PDB file of C-alpha atoms in Angstrom:
ATOM      1  CA  MET Q 164      87.779 100.865 123.976  1.00  0.00           C
ATOM      2  CA  LEU Q 165      90.937  99.300 124.830  1.00  0.00           C
ATOM      3  CA  TRP Q 166      90.736  97.696 120.616  1.00  0.00           C
ATOM      4  CA  VAL Q 167      90.056 101.626 119.574  1.00  0.00           C
ATOM      5  CA  LYS Q 168      93.097 102.742 120.718  1.00  0.00           C
ATOM      6  CA  ALA Q 169      95.294  99.619 119.736  1.00  0.00           C
ATOM      7  CA  PHE Q 170      93.981 100.431 116.090  1.00  0.00           C
ATOM      8  CA  HIS Q 171      95.229 104.385 116.767  1.00  0.00           C
ATOM      9  CA  ILE Q 172      98.112 103.468 117.171  1.00  0.00           C
ATOM     10  CA  ILE Q 173      98.628 100.927 114.659  1.00  0.00           C
ATOM     11  CA  ALA Q 174      97.206 103.558 112.126  1.00  0.00           C
ATOM     12  CA  VAL Q 175      99.864 106.050 113.281  1.00  0.00           C
ATOM     13  CA  VAL Q 176     103.017 103.853 113.198  1.00  0.00           C
ATOM     14  CA  CYS Q 177     101.384 102.832 110.073  1.00  0.00           C
ATOM     15  CA  TRP Q 178     101.089 106.403 108.303  1.00  0.00           C
ATOM     16  CA  PHE Q 179     104.727 108.242 110.257  1.00  0.00           C
ATOM     17  CA  ALA Q 180     106.262 104.739 108.719  1.00  0.00           C
ATOM     18  CA  ALA Q 181     105.035 106.137 105.261  1.00  0.00           C
ATOM     19  CA  LEU Q 182     105.394 109.218 106.425  1.00  0.00           C
ATOM     20  CA  PHE Q 183     109.547 108.965 106.690  1.00  0.00           C
ATOM     21  CA  TYR Q 184     109.536 106.380 103.838  1.00  0.00           C
ATOM     22  CA  LEU Q 185     108.177 108.787 101.113  1.00  0.00           C
ATOM     23  CA  PRO Q 186     111.065 111.295 100.898  1.00  0.00           C
ATOM     24  CA  ARG Q 187     113.655 108.586 100.313  1.00  0.00           C
ATOM     25  CA  LEU Q 188     111.507 107.298  97.312  1.00  0.00           C
ATOM     26  CA  PHE Q 189     111.411 110.716  96.282  1.00  0.00           C
ATOM     27  CA  VAL Q 190     115.251 110.826  96.681  1.00  0.00           C
ATOM     28  CA  TYR Q 191     116.002 107.380  94.803  1.00  0.00           C
ATOM     29  CA  HIS Q 192     113.552 108.602  91.776  1.00  0.00           C
ATOM     30  CA  ALA Q 193     115.286 111.842  91.503  1.00  0.00           C
ATOM     31  CA  ASP Q 194     118.574 109.516  90.776  1.00  0.00           C
ATOM     32  CA  ALA Q 195     117.140 106.922  88.783  1.00  0.00           C
ATOM     33  CA  LYS Q 196     118.403 107.422  85.021  1.00  0.00           C
ATOM     34  CA  ASP Q 197     116.485 105.059  83.321  1.00  0.00           C
ATOM     35  CA  HIS Q 198     112.859 105.242  81.870  1.00  0.00           C
ATOM     36  CA  GLU Q 199     112.296 101.039  83.721  1.00  0.00           C
ATOM     37  CA  SER Q 200     113.214 102.784  86.896  1.00  0.00           C
ATOM     38  CA  ILE Q 201     111.908 106.229  87.133  1.00  0.00           C
ATOM     39  CA  GLU Q 202     108.620 104.831  85.924  1.00  0.00           C
ATOM     40  CA  ARG Q 203     108.648 101.537  88.489  1.00  0.00           C
ATOM     41  CA  PHE Q 204     109.246 104.531  91.368  1.00  0.00           C
ATOM     42  CA  LYS Q 205     106.335 106.446  89.748  1.00  0.00           C
ATOM     43  CA  ILE Q 206     104.037 103.485  90.680  1.00  0.00           C
ATOM     44  CA  MET Q 207     105.751 102.700  94.471  1.00  0.00           C
ATOM     45  CA  GLU Q 208     105.325 106.843  95.336  1.00  0.00           C
ATOM     46  CA  ARG Q 209     101.416 106.341  94.269  1.00  0.00           C
ATOM     47  CA  LYS Q 210     100.801 103.282  96.396  1.00  0.00           C
ATOM     48  CA  LEU Q 211     102.937 104.138  99.380  1.00  0.00           C
ATOM     49  CA  TYR Q 212     100.881 107.886  99.349  1.00  0.00           C
ATOM     50  CA  ARG Q 213      97.027 105.858  98.214  1.00  0.00           C
ATOM     51  CA  GLY Q 214      97.626 102.747  99.378  1.00  0.00           C
ATOM     52  CA  ILE Q 215      99.643 102.850 102.814  1.00  0.00           C
ATOM     53  CA  MET Q 216      99.308 106.611 103.636  1.00  0.00           C
ATOM     54  CA  THR Q 217      96.052 107.842 103.100  1.00  0.00           C
ATOM     55  CA  PRO Q 218      94.291 105.336 104.575  1.00  0.00           C
ATOM     56  CA  SER Q 219      96.558 105.092 107.689  1.00  0.00           C
ATOM     57  CA  ALA Q 220      96.180 109.604 108.276  1.00  0.00           C
ATOM     58  CA  ILE Q 221      91.933 108.467 107.761  1.00  0.00           C
ATOM     59  CA  ALA Q 222      91.628 105.773 110.464  1.00  0.00           C
ATOM     60  CA  THR Q 223      94.222 107.458 112.818  1.00  0.00           C
ATOM     61  CA  VAL Q 224      91.780 110.659 112.532  1.00  0.00           C
ATOM     62  CA  VAL Q 225      88.763 108.354 112.647  1.00  0.00           C
ATOM     63  CA  LEU Q 226      89.866 106.109 115.876  1.00  0.00           C
ATOM     64  CA  GLY Q 227      91.926 108.953 117.429  1.00  0.00           C
TER      65      GLY Q 227
END
């Protein structure tokens, strides 16, 4: 049962790290001038949200 708590804490840390980093990516995206940078930030935001934030939020709820 201790391993469930450990994975819960790891999921919470990942989730909150993504929650704090996503607004920073939005600021970088808003400040971007060229099309290439704008597209790069769109990809980064999507990967962060779908690849890290959502799975860690689900893991936090399931394990918590």
